[in-house]
Tab-separated table of C-alpha atoms and ligand atoms in Angstrom:
chain	number	residue	atom	x	y	z
J	15	MET	CA	30.106	-26.375	-13.003
J	16	SER	CA	27.919	-24.231	-14.926
J	17	LEU	CA	25.232	-21.906	-13.289
J	18	ALA	CA	22.499	-23.250	-15.998
J	19	LYS	CA	23.154	-26.884	-14.662
J	20	LYS	CA	23.797	-26.091	-11.296
J	21	ASN	CA	20.300	-24.524	-10.904
J	22	LEU	CA	16.993	-24.559	-12.876
J	23	THR	CA	16.147	-25.366	-16.091
J	24	LEU	CA	15.476	-22.317	-18.784
J	25	ASP	CA	11.613	-22.946	-18.610
J	26	GLN	CA	11.947	-22.832	-15.000
J	27	LEU	CA	13.596	-19.734	-14.881
J	28	LYS	CA	11.692	-18.051	-17.591
J	29	SER	CA	8.295	-18.841	-15.803
J	30	GLY	CA	9.786	-17.623	-12.575
J	31	ILE	CA	10.839	-13.942	-13.911
J	32	ILE	CA	7.738	-13.655	-15.465
J	33	THR	CA	5.557	-14.558	-12.333
J	34	GLY	CA	7.774	-11.978	-10.580
J	35	ASP	CA	9.650	-14.164	-8.552
J	36	ARG	CA	12.508	-12.244	-6.905
J	37	LEU	CA	14.688	-15.282	-5.997
J	38	ILE	CA	14.494	-16.829	-9.500
J	39	LEU	CA	14.910	-13.310	-10.913
J	40	SER	CA	18.578	-12.841	-8.918
J	41	GLN	CA	19.566	-16.393	-10.183
J	42	ALA	CA	18.529	-15.413	-13.815
J	43	ILE	CA	20.604	-12.256	-13.640
J	44	THR	CA	23.629	-14.275	-12.171
J	45	LEU	CA	23.560	-16.623	-14.730
J	46	CYS	CA	23.459	-13.811	-17.302
J	47	GLU	CA	26.504	-12.274	-15.559
J	48	SER	CA	28.235	-15.587	-15.485
J	49	GLN	CA	31.323	-15.585	-17.944
J	50	LEU	CA	31.164	-19.657	-18.730
J	51	PRO	CA	30.574	-19.661	-22.194
J	52	GLU	CA	27.804	-22.571	-21.607
J	53	ASP	CA	26.194	-19.897	-19.394
J	54	GLN	CA	26.415	-17.237	-21.947
J	55	ARG	CA	24.671	-19.469	-24.512
J	56	SER	CA	21.862	-20.448	-21.608
J	57	ALA	CA	21.480	-16.583	-20.998
J	58	THR	CA	20.839	-15.824	-24.753
J	59	GLN	CA	18.321	-18.236	-24.861
J	60	LEU	CA	17.017	-17.157	-21.406
J	61	ILE	CA	16.796	-13.276	-22.758
J	62	ASP	CA	15.152	-14.448	-26.148
J	63	SER	CA	12.425	-16.085	-24.296
J	64	ILE	CA	11.517	-13.090	-21.997
J	65	LEU	CA	11.839	-10.413	-24.809
J	66	ASN	CA	7.958	-10.651	-25.650
J	67	TYR	CA	7.611	-9.299	-21.770
J	68	THR	CA	10.188	-6.660	-21.937
J	69	GLY	CA	9.755	-3.086	-23.241
J	70	THR	CA	6.931	-1.571	-21.424
J	71	SER	CA	8.694	-0.195	-18.482
J	72	LEU	CA	9.905	3.359	-18.115
J	73	ARG	CA	13.635	3.270	-17.965
J	74	ILE	CA	14.932	6.590	-15.886
J	75	GLY	CA	18.952	7.290	-15.892
J	76	VAL	CA	19.960	9.092	-12.736
J	77	THR	CA	23.955	10.551	-13.103
J	78	GLY	CA	25.685	13.063	-11.637
J	79	ILE	CA	29.101	13.240	-9.593
J	80	PRO	CA	30.169	10.968	-6.577
J	81	GLY	CA	28.560	12.755	-3.429
J	82	VAL	CA	26.029	14.579	-5.318
J	83	GLY	CA	22.871	12.699	-3.732
J	84	LYS	CA	22.121	10.073	-6.269
J	85	SER	CA	21.725	7.158	-3.769
J	86	THR	CA	19.526	9.066	-1.778
J	87	PHE	CA	17.442	10.762	-4.280
J	88	ILE	CA	16.962	6.911	-5.543
J	89	GLU	CA	15.614	5.763	-2.168
J	90	ALA	CA	13.729	8.705	-1.757
J	91	PHE	CA	12.004	9.024	-5.379
J	92	GLY	CA	12.096	5.064	-5.486
J	93	LEU	CA	9.596	5.603	-2.175
J	94	PHE	CA	7.684	7.782	-3.833
J	95	LEU	CA	7.116	5.965	-7.013
J	96	ILE	CA	5.984	2.803	-4.957
J	97	SER	CA	3.671	5.345	-3.196
J	98	LYS	CA	2.084	5.839	-6.520
J	99	GLY	CA	1.690	2.118	-7.246
J	100	HIS	CA	4.884	1.337	-9.212
J	101	LYS	CA	7.405	-1.194	-8.980
J	102	ILE	CA	10.788	-0.094	-8.983
J	103	ALA	CA	14.149	-1.930	-10.238
J	104	VAL	CA	17.304	0.026	-9.204
J	105	LEU	CA	20.207	-1.054	-11.410
J	106	THR	CA	23.819	0.574	-12.010
J	107	ILE	CA	26.726	1.126	-14.453
J	108	ASP	CA	29.711	0.796	-12.774
J	109	PRO	CA	32.769	1.267	-15.159
J	110	THR	CA	35.034	0.539	-12.293
J	111	SER	CA	33.651	-2.881	-12.423
J	112	THR	CA	34.908	-3.539	-15.494
J	113	LEU	CA	38.475	-2.698	-14.529
J	114	ASN	CA	38.822	-4.151	-10.783
J	115	GLN	CA	37.568	-7.089	-9.100
J	116	GLY	CA	34.160	-5.756	-7.449
J	117	SER	CA	32.405	-2.974	-7.361
J	118	ILE	CA	33.009	0.113	-4.993
J	119	LEU	CA	29.349	-0.247	-3.888
J	120	GLY	CA	30.216	-3.639	-2.522
J	121	ASP	CA	30.798	-2.850	1.013
J	122	LYS	CA	28.147	0.308	1.118
J	123	THR	CA	24.840	-0.335	2.306
J	124	ARG	CA	22.420	1.755	0.189
J	125	MET	CA	18.968	2.884	-0.170
J	126	ASN	CA	18.042	0.987	3.244
J	127	GLU	CA	14.532	1.415	3.225
J	128	LEU	CA	13.764	0.988	-0.498
J	129	SER	CA	15.651	-2.176	-0.500
J	130	GLN	CA	13.422	-3.542	2.154
J	131	ASN	CA	10.717	-2.889	0.453
J	132	ARG	CA	8.656	-5.838	-1.791
J	133	ASN	CA	7.798	-3.347	-4.736
J	134	ALA	CA	11.608	-2.441	-5.101
J	135	TYR	CA	14.191	-4.709	-6.629
J	136	ILE	CA	17.898	-3.465	-6.242
J	137	ARG	CA	20.623	-5.327	-8.059
J	138	PRO	CA	24.416	-4.140	-6.873
J	139	SER	CA	26.905	-4.061	-9.619
J	140	PRO	CA	28.384	-6.981	-11.062
J	141	THR	CA	30.760	-8.005	-8.605
J	142	SER	CA	33.576	-9.343	-11.079
J	143	GLY	CA	35.114	-7.873	-14.297
J	144	HIS	CA	33.736	-8.369	-17.778
J	145	LEU	CA	35.123	-8.069	-21.270
J	146	GLY	CA	31.880	-6.719	-22.218
J	147	GLY	CA	31.169	-3.344	-22.633
J	148	ILE	CA	30.027	-1.158	-19.312
J	149	SER	CA	26.338	-1.369	-19.781
J	150	GLU	CA	26.085	-4.984	-21.491
J	151	LYS	CA	25.244	-6.376	-18.519
J	152	THR	CA	23.145	-3.594	-16.957
J	153	ARG	CA	20.724	-3.707	-20.441
J	154	GLU	CA	20.401	-7.595	-19.884
J	155	ASN	CA	19.586	-7.176	-16.250
J	156	MET	CA	16.743	-4.409	-17.048
J	157	LEU	CA	15.427	-6.366	-19.697
J	158	LEU	CA	14.734	-9.204	-16.822
J	159	CYS	CA	13.714	-7.021	-14.527
J	160	GLU	CA	11.151	-5.786	-17.102
J	161	ALA	CA	9.935	-9.126	-17.570
J	162	ALA	CA	9.384	-9.668	-13.642
J	163	GLY	CA	6.840	-6.912	-13.837
J	164	PHE	CA	8.708	-3.883	-12.783
J	165	ASP	CA	7.686	-1.061	-14.693
J	166	ILE	CA	10.208	1.808	-13.511
J	167	ILE	CA	13.858	1.213	-13.978
J	168	LEU	CA	16.149	3.403	-12.183
J	169	ILE	CA	19.576	3.089	-13.517
J	170	GLU	CA	22.505	4.971	-11.643
J	171	THR	CA	25.670	5.856	-12.837
J	172	VAL	CA	28.539	5.032	-10.242
J	173	GLY	CA	31.634	6.999	-10.697
J	174	VAL	CA	32.357	9.534	-13.685
J	175	GLY	CA	33.700	9.011	-17.365
J	176	GLN	CA	32.149	6.710	-20.051
J	177	SER	CA	28.816	6.068	-17.880
J	178	GLU	CA	26.832	9.069	-18.238
J	179	VAL	CA	27.050	8.184	-22.244
J	180	ALA	CA	26.143	4.579	-21.876
J	181	VAL	CA	23.102	5.500	-19.558
J	182	LYS	CA	21.831	7.832	-21.754
J	183	ASP	CA	21.713	4.947	-24.446
J	184	LEU	CA	19.904	2.883	-21.876
J	185	SER	CA	17.449	5.485	-20.577
J	186	ASP	CA	14.318	6.634	-22.007
J	187	PHE	CA	14.521	9.856	-19.742
J	188	LEU	CA	17.888	11.131	-18.035
J	189	LEU	CA	18.094	12.988	-14.825
J	190	LEU	CA	21.139	15.205	-13.707
J	191	LEU	CA	21.928	15.952	-10.669
J	192	MET	CA	23.792	19.092	-9.383
J	193	ILE	CA	24.424	20.977	-6.314
J	194	SER	CA	25.204	24.583	-5.380
J	195	GLY	CA	28.740	25.338	-4.917
J	196	ALA	CA	30.866	22.773	-6.545
J	197	GLY	CA	32.671	23.728	-9.688
J	198	ASP	CA	31.300	23.717	-13.018
J	199	GLU	CA	34.218	22.013	-13.987
J	200	LEU	CA	33.545	19.411	-11.381
J	201	GLN	CA	30.000	18.747	-12.243
J	202	GLY	CA	30.674	18.355	-16.142
J	203	ILE	CA	29.155	21.239	-17.398
J	204	LYS	CA	31.686	21.892	-19.461
J	205	ARG	CA	32.341	18.426	-20.536
J	206	GLY	CA	28.589	18.128	-22.246
J	207	LEU	CA	26.880	16.588	-19.271
J	208	MET	CA	24.148	19.140	-19.441
J	209	GLU	CA	23.531	18.365	-23.403
J	210	LEU	CA	22.556	14.482	-22.392
J	211	ALA	CA	20.207	15.643	-19.600
J	212	ASP	CA	16.335	15.502	-19.900
J	213	MET	CA	16.123	17.317	-16.677
J	214	ILE	CA	18.512	18.913	-14.141
J	215	LEU	CA	17.764	18.496	-10.357
J	216	VAL	CA	19.617	20.899	-7.777
J	217	ASN	CA	19.877	18.424	-5.036
J	218	LYS	CA	20.245	19.420	-1.507
J	219	SER	CA	17.965	22.463	-1.578
J	220	ASP	CA	17.366	22.273	2.315
J	221	GLY	CA	18.080	24.420	5.326
J	222	GLU	CA	20.316	26.971	5.111
J	223	ASN	CA	21.019	25.813	1.296
J	224	ILE	CA	17.879	26.547	-0.291
J	225	GLU	CA	18.825	30.146	-1.284
J	226	GLU	CA	21.800	29.380	-2.847
J	227	SER	CA	20.379	26.320	-4.604
J	228	LEU	CA	17.621	28.870	-6.216
J	229	ARG	CA	20.139	30.827	-7.184
J	230	THR	CA	21.868	28.074	-8.984
J	231	LYS	CA	18.991	26.867	-10.835
J	232	ILE	CA	18.859	29.996	-12.056
J	233	VAL	CA	22.373	29.922	-13.393
J	234	PHE	CA	21.443	26.371	-14.956
J	235	GLU	CA	18.633	27.727	-16.402
J	236	GLN	CA	19.918	30.714	-18.244
J	237	ALA	CA	22.823	28.125	-19.558
J	238	LEU	CA	20.304	25.988	-20.914
J	239	HIS	CA	19.356	29.215	-22.902
J	240	TYR	CA	22.501	28.858	-25.219
J	241	PHE	CA	21.762	25.294	-25.867
J	242	PRO	CA	20.139	24.319	-29.533
J	243	GLN	CA	16.512	23.259	-29.275
J	244	ASN	CA	16.470	19.566	-28.682
J	245	ILE	CA	15.206	17.352	-31.795
J	246	ASN	CA	12.453	15.784	-29.645
J	247	HIS	CA	11.186	19.393	-28.902
J	248	TRP	CA	11.747	19.044	-25.081
J	249	LYS	CA	12.474	22.212	-23.037
J	250	VAL	CA	14.909	20.842	-20.244
J	251	PRO	CA	13.500	21.864	-17.019
J	252	VAL	CA	15.446	22.771	-13.805
J	253	GLU	CA	14.071	22.221	-10.390
J	254	THR	CA	15.578	22.258	-6.880
J	255	ILE	CA	14.644	19.394	-4.825
J	256	SER	CA	15.765	17.846	-1.500
J	257	SER	CA	16.364	14.071	-1.268
J	258	ARG	CA	16.908	13.834	2.455
J	259	GLN	CA	13.793	15.732	3.431
J	260	PRO	CA	11.998	14.714	0.249
J	261	THR	CA	10.675	18.032	-1.515
J	262	ASN	CA	9.572	18.598	-5.135
J	263	LEU	CA	9.720	14.894	-6.016
J	264	ASP	CA	6.180	15.497	-7.257
J	265	ARG	CA	7.130	17.935	-9.664
J	266	VAL	CA	10.019	15.570	-11.223
J	267	TRP	CA	7.787	13.107	-12.036
J	268	ASN	CA	4.928	15.214	-13.360
J	269	TYR	CA	7.920	16.612	-15.780
J	270	ILE	CA	8.613	12.939	-16.546
J	271	ASP	CA	4.937	12.224	-17.142
J	272	GLU	CA	5.059	15.458	-19.192
J	273	TYR	CA	8.062	14.396	-21.294
J	274	ILE	CA	6.795	10.873	-22.078
J	275	THR	CA	3.452	12.287	-23.161
J	276	LEU	CA	5.191	14.441	-25.460
J	277	THR	CA	7.891	11.934	-26.851
J	278	LYS	CA	5.198	9.174	-27.207
J	279	THR	CA	2.931	11.943	-29.019
J	280	ASN	CA	5.755	13.035	-31.657
J	281	ASP	CA	7.079	9.724	-31.837
J	282	TYR	CA	10.331	10.206	-30.683
J	283	PHE	CA	9.987	8.119	-27.485
J	284	TYR	CA	9.422	5.027	-30.178
J	285	THR	CA	12.089	6.385	-32.574
J	286	ASN	CA	15.054	6.666	-29.821
J	287	ARG	CA	14.216	3.120	-28.609
J	288	LYS	CA	14.790	2.036	-31.981
J	289	HIS	CA	17.996	3.871	-32.130
J	290	GLN	CA	19.309	2.286	-28.847
J	291	ASN	CA	18.454	-1.161	-30.015
J	292	LEU	CA	20.703	-0.368	-32.869
J	293	GLN	CA	23.373	1.013	-30.740
J	294	TRP	CA	23.438	-2.340	-28.284
J	295	PHE	CA	23.750	-4.342	-31.211
J	296	ARG	CA	26.690	-2.563	-32.641
J	297	GLU	CA	28.274	-2.448	-29.015
J	298	GLY	CA	27.577	-5.927	-28.614
J	299	LEU	CA	29.226	-6.745	-31.948
J	300	SER	CA	32.488	-4.932	-31.094
J	301	ASN	CA	32.546	-6.817	-27.681
J	302	GLN	CA	31.843	-9.993	-28.811
J	303	LEU	CA	34.814	-9.623	-31.761
J	304	LEU	CA	37.084	-8.564	-28.759
J	305	GLN	CA	36.095	-11.610	-26.562
J	306	TYR	CA	36.769	-13.945	-29.644
J	307	VAL	CA	40.102	-12.362	-30.036
J	308	PHE	CA	40.684	-12.765	-25.972
J	309	GLN	CA	39.776	-16.151	-25.745
J	310	ASN	CA	41.252	-17.780	-28.899
J	311	PRO	CA	44.925	-18.077	-27.712
J	312	LYS	CA	46.764	-17.724	-31.147
J	313	LEU	CA	44.782	-14.436	-31.689
J	314	SER	CA	45.087	-12.958	-28.354
J	315	ASN	CA	49.046	-13.971	-28.734
J	316	LYS	CA	48.923	-11.931	-32.598
J	317	LYS	CA	46.951	-9.242	-30.427
J	318	LYS	CA	49.431	-9.207	-27.804
J	319	GLU	CA	52.616	-9.162	-30.581
J	320	ILE	CA	50.940	-6.027	-32.365
J	321	GLU	CA	50.320	-4.285	-29.583
J	322	GLN	CA	54.261	-4.114	-28.689
J	323	ALA	CA	55.172	-3.793	-31.943
J	324	ILE	CA	52.915	-0.447	-31.884
J	325	GLN	CA	54.235	0.871	-28.392
J	326	GLU	CA	57.774	0.004	-29.868
J	327	GLY	CA	57.085	2.330	-32.947
J	328	LYS	CA	57.524	-0.503	-35.609
J	329	LYS	CA	54.051	-0.776	-36.835
J	330	SER	CA	51.320	1.750	-37.238
J	331	VAL	CA	48.067	1.390	-35.462
J	332	LYS	CA	46.284	0.913	-38.865
J	333	SER	CA	48.570	-1.750	-40.288
J	334	GLY	CA	48.268	-3.269	-36.882
J	335	LEU	CA	44.758	-3.643	-37.230
J	336	GLU	CA	44.839	-5.120	-40.599
J	337	ALA	CA	47.348	-7.494	-39.409
J	338	LEU	CA	45.008	-8.821	-36.769
J	339	LEU	CA	41.708	-8.679	-38.391
J	340	LYS	CA	43.462	-10.586	-41.543
J	341	GLN	CA	44.395	-13.341	-38.908
J	342	VAL	CA	41.058	-13.368	-37.377
J	343	PHE	CA	39.480	-13.661	-41.210
J	344	ASP	CA	42.119	-16.488	-41.906
J	345	GLN	CA	40.778	-18.385	-38.870
P	2	GDP	P1	26.179	9.864	-4.220
P	2	GDP	O1	27.368	9.258	-4.079
P	2	GDP	O2	25.929	10.670	-5.543
P	2	GDP	O3	25.223	8.294	-4.632
P	2	GDP	O4	25.687	10.513	-3.006
P	2	GDP	P2	24.925	9.899	-1.610
P	2	GDP	O5	23.283	9.650	-1.899
P	2	GDP	O6	25.687	8.921	-1.274
P	2	GDP	O7	24.937	11.251	-1.012
P	2	GDP	C1	26.250	11.965	-0.270
P	2	GDP	C2	25.963	12.701	1.151
P	2	GDP	O8	25.118	13.916	0.570
P	2	GDP	C3	25.360	11.906	1.792
P	2	GDP	O9	25.977	12.291	3.134
P	2	GDP	C4	23.957	11.977	1.840
P	2	GDP	O10	22.859	11.943	3.008
P	2	GDP	C5	23.861	13.737	1.442
P	2	GDP	N1	22.839	13.973	0.854
P	2	GDP	C6	21.944	13.371	-0.261
P	2	GDP	N2	20.978	14.306	-0.779
P	2	GDP	C7	21.023	15.329	0.438
P	2	GDP	C8	19.998	16.261	0.335
P	2	GDP	O11	18.974	16.452	-0.461
P	2	GDP	N3	20.144	16.951	1.530
P	2	GDP	C9	21.212	17.011	2.408
P	2	GDP	N4	21.435	17.661	3.016
P	2	GDP	N5	22.014	16.038	1.842
P	2	GDP	C10	22.019	15.002	1.436
């Protein structure tokens, strides 16, 4: 039976969400993550109905290679923000969950203290493969959390690859975590990761690592000099922090605050969100088209046939696309 039927009505879900009922929020997220077409229809209605309650939060992306300390940072920074009176939702973008059954985080207990705080809501990655884009579900979850009154959304990337670009498209401010002593190549400096960041944090600056972290900070600052100026006139800061022995988190927050004030004044904040909306629409459109092909047996068979012909060198990619699209429009 579909989740929509088994549980609450859409009105009950909506009012539960906007009154901040966490149990109902979780049910709503599960509904949106369901693959059943009936649930998907309900989810669309639900998202539409809460749209007026969304958009007011601050969306902060957190990225960096595995092991750099993202979870530890989110735990510390989340608690810091809560101490300032905020309500935090933590979401993840996890490309592995679209490929495998289940997220690599599944059995890892993370953010212990934060997860027990009533002003925090932590949603693990979706546990089953989605046909949609890697950030589609995270985006919907973000809107639901905003409607439920969480005023800061922390979006963590898990794994490397497409997720950094996806998190950029979801967030207002992107934090890139680095550490001293890990090669440039590994940390994505040469892959253009630094161009995406709004602030760079050299994490694990504690104990014996403080000196080295300060040196790394200077290297990053120098590297940033060679980058073209940001269109939003923001100068990307670099800061050393410790997430384990929380240090400099107030500075991180001050910079974010400064950025938001600047970009709200010069309008970039709003134009960026409008641009993101269009990006989401376009991503959604291509996902929906793909799903349409996957779910229709005739089209799906045709697709397999064409793919085989392409692999065997009997068809070009271009003519394969034309042939499939013709079939889609002839339906
Ligand atoms: P993630 O894979 O990026 O989420 O990294 P984790 O948050 O799981 O951290 C990886 C390891 O680094 C863990 O053993 C953490 O305890 C450790 N770690 C994280 N932040 C710090 C820090 O600020 N200082 C030190 N010394 N260790 C840290």
